[in-house]
XYZ file of C-alpha atoms in Angstrom:
121
model
C 227.213 107.215 11.725
C 229.371 110.158 9.511
C 232.957 107.895 8.855
C 235.595 110.203 9.125
C 238.988 109.613 8.783
C 241.068 111.520 11.169
C 244.699 112.828 9.798
C 246.873 114.223 11.111
C 247.642 117.917 10.255
C 249.075 118.658 7.784
C 252.453 120.204 9.456
C 253.027 116.866 11.441
C 256.376 115.266 10.599
C 256.356 111.688 8.624
C 258.352 110.776 10.467
C 256.196 110.657 13.663
C 252.786 110.409 12.195
C 252.299 107.660 13.728
C 252.902 108.273 17.132
C 249.631 111.407 16.581
C 246.334 111.053 18.233
C 243.461 113.451 16.474
C 240.804 113.337 17.887
C 237.783 114.371 16.499
C 234.767 116.527 17.687
C 231.296 116.963 15.887
C 228.143 118.521 17.039
C 224.856 117.725 16.111
C 221.478 118.704 16.702
C 219.763 121.118 18.964
C 216.929 123.494 18.352
C 218.974 125.138 15.364
C 219.856 122.308 14.331
C 223.698 123.357 13.954
C 226.795 121.913 13.584
C 229.887 122.286 15.554
C 233.027 119.977 14.960
C 236.146 120.392 17.764
C 239.910 118.905 16.745
C 242.647 117.815 19.000
C 245.761 116.439 18.148
C 248.356 116.907 20.730
C 251.972 116.306 20.547
C 253.664 113.013 20.996
C 254.872 114.146 24.555
C 251.060 114.868 25.265
C 250.617 111.383 24.155
C 250.423 109.244 27.611
C 246.995 111.088 28.781
C 244.909 111.457 25.700
C 245.441 107.417 25.009
C 244.589 107.776 28.699
C 241.473 109.568 28.244
C 240.702 107.769 24.462
C 241.682 104.150 26.432
C 238.082 104.928 29.445
C 235.848 106.029 27.049
C 233.051 102.272 25.962
C 234.071 102.377 22.551
C 232.085 98.842 21.620
C 229.019 99.920 24.155
C 225.488 100.657 22.374
C 224.564 104.165 22.836
C 220.823 103.759 21.952
C 219.573 107.200 20.877
C 217.434 108.808 23.342
C 213.743 109.474 22.182
C 212.488 111.616 25.545
C 212.210 115.415 23.531
C 213.408 116.821 20.283
C 215.902 119.094 19.721
C 218.956 117.392 21.022
C 222.341 117.039 20.056
C 223.648 113.863 19.050
C 228.368 114.473 19.632
C 230.020 112.683 16.556
C 234.037 111.237 18.269
C 235.993 110.169 15.317
C 239.878 109.235 16.727
C 242.567 108.653 15.020
C 245.216 106.827 16.932
C 248.583 105.742 14.745
C 245.812 103.055 12.773
C 243.629 102.723 14.189
C 239.921 104.672 14.365
C 237.629 104.933 16.861
C 233.872 106.323 16.384
C 230.837 106.859 18.478
C 227.612 108.719 18.900
C 226.542 109.895 21.704
C 223.697 110.689 22.268
C 223.176 114.147 25.019
C 222.131 111.936 27.866
C 224.284 109.573 27.641
C 227.355 112.126 27.113
C 228.990 111.594 31.324
C 231.889 110.230 33.082
C 234.468 109.341 30.275
C 232.229 110.655 27.696
C 232.270 113.638 28.720
C 235.882 113.919 29.923
C 237.139 113.269 25.846
C 234.851 116.468 25.056
C 235.690 118.721 27.605
C 239.319 117.463 26.773
C 239.033 118.191 22.863
C 237.412 121.476 23.075
C 239.275 122.755 25.230
C 242.933 122.233 23.248
C 239.997 122.910 20.199
C 239.961 126.021 21.949
C 243.723 127.008 23.458
C 244.817 126.664 19.564
C 242.592 128.822 18.326
C 243.930 131.347 20.825
C 247.093 130.634 20.172
C 246.904 130.563 16.275
C 244.244 134.641 16.949
C 247.992 135.972 19.019
C 250.729 134.710 15.947
C 252.154 131.562 18.894
C-alpha cells in the first residue's frame, strides 16, 4: 500500500489546521487500470458529521484482496484527523456499509468543490 500523507490545503489557516479533516480516496484497477482520486477537506463546522463517518469505518480490520475475477477496483482510503493518519485498502467487493458511505461522501464533496471552482464561487 502506498502511504500518502494528507495535509490541509494551502489556504487553510494555521490556527485551524489541527481541527481539519482531510480525506483522500484513490480508486485503481478496472479494465483500463486507470487511477481516479477524490479529496474532501470539510469546513470545521462540518467536522462532527465527517468524524462520525470516519469513526464508523473498521480501520483495524484486515481486508484481504478478492481473488475472484480480474480487473476489479481497489479503493485506497487515507484520512488525516488532527495528527492521526488512518489508511485502509478496500477491495471493491468489500466496499459496503460504512466504507461505501465514506467513499460516496468524499466523491460528492469533491464534485461539489469542482463545481464551485468552475462557477468561480
